[in-house]
């Protein structure tokens, strides 16, 4: 799905060549700062198909092609953690 709204929970589906922080002075970070499957919250829409997304490790600008809407299942994150 390519359209998100602020507050949506999204999941990283693949890794870009690098990540750009969503700071006022953006910095490039290596792709291993996040993992495929990490979830975050959409903060805002940026030009060029980018979204500001808050992950556990910080806020990054992520292209639409690397994101998918999370929560496609009825399970909560808590139930996923306890299903080991």
CSV table of N, CA, C and O in Angstrom, one decimal:
chain,number,residue,atom,x,y,z
A,1,UNK,N,0.9,-1.2,0.0
A,1,UNK,CA,0.0,0.0,0.0
A,1,UNK,C,0.9,1.2,0.0
A,1,UNK,O,1.9,1.3,0.7
A,2,UNK,N,0.6,2.2,-0.8
A,2,UNK,CA,1.5,3.3,-1.0
A,2,UNK,C,1.0,4.6,-0.3
A,2,UNK,O,1.7,5.6,-0.3
A,3,UNK,N,-0.2,4.6,0.2
A,3,UNK,CA,-0.7,5.8,0.9
A,3,UNK,C,-0.9,5.6,2.4
A,3,UNK,O,-1.6,4.7,2.8
A,4,UNK,N,-0.3,6.5,3.1
A,4,UNK,CA,-0.3,6.4,4.6
A,4,UNK,C,-0.9,7.8,5.1
A,4,UNK,O,-0.8,8.8,4.4
A,5,UNK,N,-1.3,7.8,6.3
A,5,UNK,CA,-1.7,9.0,7.0
A,5,UNK,C,-0.8,9.1,8.3
A,5,UNK,O,-0.3,8.1,8.8
A,6,UNK,N,-0.7,10.4,8.7
A,6,UNK,CA,0.0,10.6,10.0
A,6,UNK,C,-0.6,9.8,11.1
A,6,UNK,O,-1.8,9.7,11.2
A,7,UNK,N,0.3,9.1,11.8
A,7,UNK,CA,-0.2,8.2,12.9
A,7,UNK,C,-0.3,6.8,12.5
A,7,UNK,O,-0.4,5.9,13.4
A,8,UNK,N,-0.2,6.4,11.2
A,8,UNK,CA,-0.3,5.0,10.8
A,8,UNK,C,0.9,4.3,11.3
A,8,UNK,O,2.0,4.8,11.4
A,9,UNK,N,0.7,3.0,11.7
A,9,UNK,CA,1.9,2.1,12.0
A,9,UNK,C,2.3,1.5,10.7
A,9,UNK,O,1.5,0.9,10.0
A,10,UNK,N,3.6,1.6,10.4
A,10,UNK,CA,4.1,1.0,9.2
A,10,UNK,C,5.3,0.0,9.5
A,10,UNK,O,5.9,0.1,10.6
A,11,UNK,N,5.5,-0.8,8.5
A,11,UNK,CA,6.6,-1.8,8.7
A,11,UNK,C,7.6,-1.7,7.5
A,11,UNK,O,7.2,-1.4,6.4
A,12,UNK,N,8.9,-1.8,7.8
A,12,UNK,CA,9.9,-1.8,6.9
A,12,UNK,C,10.0,-3.1,6.1
A,12,UNK,O,10.2,-4.2,6.7
A,13,UNK,N,9.8,-3.1,4.8
A,13,UNK,CA,9.7,-4.3,4.0
A,13,UNK,C,11.0,-4.7,3.3
A,13,UNK,O,11.2,-5.8,3.0
A,14,UNK,N,11.9,-3.7,3.1
A,14,UNK,CA,13.2,-3.9,2.6
A,14,UNK,C,14.1,-2.8,3.0
A,14,UNK,O,13.6,-1.7,3.4
A,15,UNK,N,15.4,-2.9,2.8
A,15,UNK,CA,16.4,-1.9,3.3
A,15,UNK,C,16.8,-1.1,2.1
A,15,UNK,O,17.2,-1.6,1.1
A,16,UNK,N,16.8,0.3,2.2
A,16,UNK,CA,17.3,1.1,1.2
A,16,UNK,C,18.9,1.1,1.3
A,16,UNK,O,19.4,0.6,2.2
A,17,UNK,N,19.6,1.7,0.4
A,17,UNK,CA,21.0,1.8,0.4
A,17,UNK,C,21.6,2.5,1.6
A,17,UNK,O,22.7,2.3,2.1
A,18,UNK,N,20.8,3.4,2.1
A,18,UNK,CA,21.1,4.2,3.3
A,18,UNK,C,19.8,4.8,3.9
A,18,UNK,O,18.8,4.9,3.2
A,19,UNK,N,19.9,5.3,5.1
A,19,UNK,CA,18.8,6.0,5.7
A,19,UNK,C,19.2,7.4,5.9
A,19,UNK,O,20.3,7.7,6.2
A,20,UNK,N,18.2,8.3,5.8
A,20,UNK,CA,18.5,9.8,6.1
A,20,UNK,C,17.6,10.1,7.4
A,20,UNK,O,16.4,9.7,7.4
A,21,UNK,N,18.3,10.7,8.4
A,21,UNK,CA,17.5,11.0,9.6
A,21,UNK,C,16.5,12.1,9.2
A,21,UNK,O,16.7,12.9,8.3
A,22,UNK,N,15.5,12.2,10.1
A,22,UNK,CA,14.4,13.2,9.8
A,22,UNK,C,14.7,14.4,10.7
A,22,UNK,O,13.7,15.1,11.1
A,23,UNK,N,15.9,14.7,11.0
A,23,UNK,CA,16.3,15.9,11.8
A,23,UNK,C,16.3,17.1,10.9
A,23,UNK,O,16.2,17.1,9.7
A,24,UNK,N,16.3,18.3,11.6
A,24,UNK,CA,16.4,19.6,10.8
A,24,UNK,C,17.7,19.6,10.0
A,24,UNK,O,17.7,20.3,9.0
A,25,UNK,N,18.7,19.0,10.5
A,25,UNK,CA,20.0,18.8,9.7
A,25,UNK,C,20.2,17.3,9.5
A,25,UNK,O,20.8,16.7,10.2
A,26,UNK,N,19.6,16.8,8.4
A,26,UNK,CA,19.6,15.3,8.2
A,26,UNK,C,21.0,14.8,8.0
A,26,UNK,O,21.9,15.5,7.5
A,27,UNK,N,21.2,13.6,8.5
A,27,UNK,CA,22.5,12.9,8.3
A,27,UNK,C,22.2,11.5,7.7
A,27,UNK,O,21.1,10.9,8.0
A,28,UNK,N,23.1,11.0,6.9
A,28,UNK,CA,23.0,9.7,6.4
A,28,UNK,C,23.4,8.6,7.4
A,28,UNK,O,24.4,8.8,8.1
A,29,UNK,N,22.7,7.5,7.4
A,29,UNK,CA,23.0,6.4,8.3
A,29,UNK,C,23.1,5.2,7.4
A,29,UNK,O,22.4,5.0,6.4
A,30,UNK,N,23.9,4.2,7.8
A,30,UNK,CA,24.0,2.9,7.1
A,30,UNK,C,22.7,2.2,7.2
A,30,UNK,O,21.9,2.4,8.1
A,31,UNK,N,22.4,1.3,6.2
A,31,UNK,CA,21.2,0.5,6.2
A,31,UNK,C,21.0,-0.4,7.4
A,31,UNK,O,19.9,-0.7,7.7
A,32,UNK,N,22.1,-0.8,8.0
A,32,UNK,CA,21.9,-1.7,9.1
A,32,UNK,C,21.5,-1.1,10.5
A,32,UNK,O,21.4,-1.7,11.5
A,33,UNK,N,21.2,0.2,10.4
A,33,UNK,CA,20.7,0.9,11.6
A,33,UNK,C,19.2,0.4,11.9
A,33,UNK,O,18.8,0.4,13.1
A,34,UNK,N,18.5,-0.1,10.9
A,34,UNK,CA,17.2,-0.7,11.1
A,34,UNK,C,17.2,-2.1,10.4
A,34,UNK,O,18.1,-2.3,9.6
A,35,UNK,N,16.2,-2.9,10.8
A,35,UNK,CA,16.1,-4.2,10.2
A,35,UNK,C,14.8,-4.4,9.5
A,35,UNK,O,13.8,-3.7,9.8
A,36,UNK,N,14.7,-5.2,8.4
A,36,UNK,CA,13.5,-5.5,7.8
A,36,UNK,C,12.5,-6.0,8.8
A,36,UNK,O,12.9,-6.9,9.6
A,37,UNK,N,11.3,-5.5,8.8
A,37,UNK,CA,10.3,-5.9,9.8
A,37,UNK,C,10.1,-4.9,10.9
A,37,UNK,O,9.1,-5.0,11.7
A,38,UNK,N,11.1,-4.0,11.1
A,38,UNK,CA,10.9,-3.0,12.1
A,38,UNK,C,9.7,-2.2,11.9
A,38,UNK,O,9.4,-1.8,10.7
A,39,UNK,N,9.0,-1.8,12.9
A,39,UNK,CA,7.8,-1.0,12.8
A,39,UNK,C,8.0,0.4,13.4
A,39,UNK,O,8.7,0.6,14.3
A,40,UNK,N,7.3,1.3,12.8
A,40,UNK,CA,7.3,2.7,13.3
A,40,UNK,C,6.0,3.4,13.0
A,40,UNK,O,5.1,2.8,12.5
A,41,UNK,N,6.0,4.7,13.5
A,41,UNK,CA,4.8,5.5,13.3
A,41,UNK,C,5.1,6.6,12.3
A,41,UNK,O,6.1,7.3,12.4
A,42,UNK,N,4.1,6.8,11.4
A,42,UNK,CA,4.3,7.9,10.4
A,42,UNK,C,4.1,9.3,11.1
A,42,UNK,O,3.1,9.5,11.8
A,43,UNK,N,5.2,10.1,11.0
A,43,UNK,CA,5.2,11.4,11.6
A,43,UNK,C,4.6,12.5,10.6
A,43,UNK,O,3.9,13.4,11.0
A,44,UNK,N,5.1,12.4,9.4
A,44,UNK,CA,4.6,13.4,8.4
A,44,UNK,C,5.0,12.9,7.0
A,44,UNK,O,5.7,11.9,6.8
A,45,UNK,N,4.5,13.7,6.0
A,45,UNK,CA,4.7,13.4,4.6
A,45,UNK,C,5.7,14.4,4.1
A,45,UNK,O,5.7,15.6,4.4
A,46,UNK,N,6.7,13.9,3.3
A,46,UNK,CA,7.8,14.8,2.8
A,46,UNK,C,7.8,14.7,1.3
A,46,UNK,O,7.2,13.8,0.7
A,47,UNK,N,8.3,15.7,0.6
A,47,UNK,CA,8.4,15.7,-0.8
A,47,UNK,C,9.1,14.5,-1.4
A,47,UNK,O,10.0,14.0,-0.7
A,48,UNK,N,8.8,14.1,-2.6
A,48,UNK,CA,9.5,13.1,-3.3
A,48,UNK,C,9.1,11.7,-2.9
A,48,UNK,O,9.9,10.7,-3.1
A,49,UNK,N,8.0,11.5,-2.3
A,49,UNK,CA,7.5,10.1,-1.9
A,49,UNK,C,8.1,9.6,-0.6
A,49,UNK,O,8.1,8.4,-0.4
A,50,UNK,N,8.6,10.5,0.2
A,50,UNK,CA,9.2,10.2,1.5
A,50,UNK,C,8.3,10.4,2.6
A,50,UNK,O,7.4,11.3,2.6
A,51,UNK,N,8.5,9.6,3.7
A,51,UNK,CA,7.7,9.7,4.9
A,51,UNK,C,8.6,9.9,6.0
A,51,UNK,O,9.6,9.2,6.1
A,52,UNK,N,8.3,10.8,7.0
A,52,UNK,CA,9.0,10.8,8.2
A,52,UNK,C,8.4,9.8,9.1
A,52,UNK,O,7.2,9.8,9.4
A,53,UNK,N,9.3,8.8,9.6
A,53,UNK,CA,8.8,7.7,10.4
A,53,UNK,C,9.6,7.6,11.6
A,53,UNK,O,10.8,7.6,11.6
A,54,UNK,N,8.9,7.5,12.8
A,54,UNK,CA,9.6,7.3,14.1
A,54,UNK,C,9.7,5.8,14.4
A,54,UNK,O,8.7,5.2,14.5
A,55,UNK,N,10.9,5.3,14.4
A,55,UNK,CA,11.2,3.9,14.8
A,55,UNK,C,11.8,4.0,16.2
A,55,UNK,O,12.1,5.0,16.7
A,56,UNK,N,12.0,2.8,16.7
A,56,UNK,CA,12.6,2.7,18.1
A,56,UNK,C,14.0,3.3,18.1
A,56,UNK,O,14.3,3.9,19.1
A,57,UNK,N,14.7,3.2,17.0
A,57,UNK,CA,16.1,3.8,17.0
A,57,UNK,C,16.2,5.2,16.5
A,57,UNK,O,17.3,5.7,16.2
A,58,UNK,N,15.0,5.9,16.3
A,58,UNK,CA,15.1,7.3,15.8
A,58,UNK,C,14.1,7.5,14.7
A,58,UNK,O,13.4,6.6,14.2
A,59,UNK,N,14.1,8.8,14.2
A,59,UNK,CA,13.2,9.1,13.1
A,59,UNK,C,14.0,9.2,11.9
A,59,UNK,O,15.0,9.8,11.8
A,60,UNK,N,13.4,8.6,10.8
A,60,UNK,CA,14.1,8.6,9.5
A,60,UNK,C,13.2,8.9,8.4
A,60,UNK,O,11.9,8.8,8.5
A,61,UNK,N,13.7,9.4,7.3
A,61,UNK,CA,12.9,9.6,6.1
A,61,UNK,C,13.0,8.3,5.2
A,61,UNK,O,14.1,7.9,4.9
A,62,UNK,N,11.9,7.8,4.9
A,62,UNK,CA,11.8,6.5,4.2
A,62,UNK,C,10.9,6.6,3.0
A,62,UNK,O,9.8,7.1,3.1
A,63,UNK,N,11.4,6.1,1.9
A,63,UNK,CA,10.7,6.1,0.6
A,63,UNK,C,9.5,5.2,0.7
A,63,UNK,O,9.6,4.1,1.4
A,64,UNK,N,8.4,5.5,0.1
A,64,UNK,CA,7.2,4.7,0.1
A,64,UNK,C,7.5,3.3,-0.3
A,64,UNK,O,6.9,2.4,0.3
A,65,UNK,N,8.4,3.0,-1.2
A,65,UNK,CA,8.6,1.7,-1.7
A,65,UNK,C,9.2,0.7,-0.7
A,65,UNK,O,9.1,-0.5,-0.8
A,66,UNK,N,9.7,1.2,0.4
A,66,UNK,CA,10.3,0.4,1.5
A,66,UNK,C,9.3,0.2,2.7
A,66,UNK,O,9.7,-0.4,3.6
A,67,UNK,N,8.1,0.7,2.5
A,67,UNK,CA,7.1,0.6,3.6
A,67,UNK,C,5.9,-0.1,3.3
A,67,UNK,O,5.5,-0.1,2.1
A,68,UNK,N,5.3,-0.7,4.3
A,68,UNK,CA,3.9,-1.3,4.1
A,68,UNK,C,3.2,-1.0,5.4
A,68,UNK,O,3.8,-0.9,6.5
A,69,UNK,N,1.9,-1.0,5.3
A,69,UNK,CA,1.1,-0.7,6.5
A,69,UNK,C,1.2,-1.9,7.4
A,69,UNK,O,1.1,-3.1,7.0
A,70,UNK,N,1.5,-1.7,8.7
A,70,UNK,CA,1.6,-2.7,9.7
A,70,UNK,C,0.2,-3.0,10.3
A,70,UNK,O,-0.7,-2.2,10.0
A,71,UNK,N,0.0,-4.0,11.0
A,71,UNK,CA,-1.3,-4.3,11.6
A,71,UNK,C,-2.2,-4.9,10.7
A,71,UNK,O,-3.4,-4.8,10.9
A,72,UNK,N,-1.7,-5.6,9.7
A,72,UNK,CA,-2.6,-6.3,8.7
A,72,UNK,C,-3.1,-7.6,9.4
A,72,UNK,O,-4.0,-8.2,8.8
A,73,UNK,N,-2.6,-7.9,10.6
A,73,UNK,CA,-3.1,-9.1,11.3
A,73,UNK,C,-3.9,-8.6,12.5
A,73,UNK,O,-3.8,-7.4,12.9
A,74,UNK,N,-4.7,-9.5,13.1
A,74,UNK,CA,-5.5,-9.1,14.2
A,74,UNK,C,-4.7,-9.2,15.5
A,74,UNK,O,-5.2,-8.9,16.6
A,75,UNK,N,-3.4,-9.7,15.4
A,75,UNK,CA,-2.6,-9.9,16.6
A,75,UNK,C,-2.0,-8.5,17.0
A,75,UNK,O,-1.5,-7.8,16.2
A,76,UNK,N,-1.9,-8.3,18.3
A,76,UNK,CA,-1.2,-7.1,18.8
A,76,UNK,C,0.2,-7.4,19.0
A,76,UNK,O,0.6,-8.6,19.0
A,77,UNK,N,1.1,-6.4,19.0
A,77,UNK,CA,2.6,-6.6,19.2
A,77,UNK,C,2.8,-7.4,20.5
A,77,UNK,O,3.7,-8.2,20.5
A,78,UNK,N,2.1,-7.2,21.5
A,78,UNK,CA,2.3,-8.0,22.8
A,78,UNK,C,2.0,-9.5,22.6
A,78,UNK,O,2.8,-10.3,23.1
A,79,UNK,N,1.0,-9.8,21.8
A,79,UNK,CA,0.7,-11.2,21.6
A,79,UNK,C,1.8,-11.9,20.7
A,79,UNK,O,2.1,-13.0,20.9
A,80,UNK,N,2.3,-11.1,19.8
A,80,UNK,CA,3.4,-11.6,19.0
A,80,UNK,C,4.7,-11.9,19.8
A,80,UNK,O,5.3,-12.9,19.6
A,81,UNK,N,5.0,-11.1,20.8
A,81,UNK,CA,6.1,-11.3,21.6
A,81,UNK,C,6.0,-12.5,22.5
A,81,UNK,O,7.0,-13.2,22.8
A,82,UNK,N,4.8,-12.8,23.0
A,82,UNK,CA,4.6,-13.9,23.9
A,82,UNK,C,4.4,-15.2,23.2
A,82,UNK,O,4.1,-16.2,23.9
A,83,UNK,N,4.4,-15.3,21.9
A,83,UNK,CA,4.1,-16.5,21.2
A,83,UNK,C,5.3,-17.3,20.9
A,83,UNK,O,5.3,-18.2,20.0
A,84,UNK,N,6.4,-17.1,21.6
A,84,UNK,CA,7.6,-17.9,21.4
A,84,UNK,C,7.5,-19.4,21.8
A,84,UNK,O,7.0,-19.8,22.7
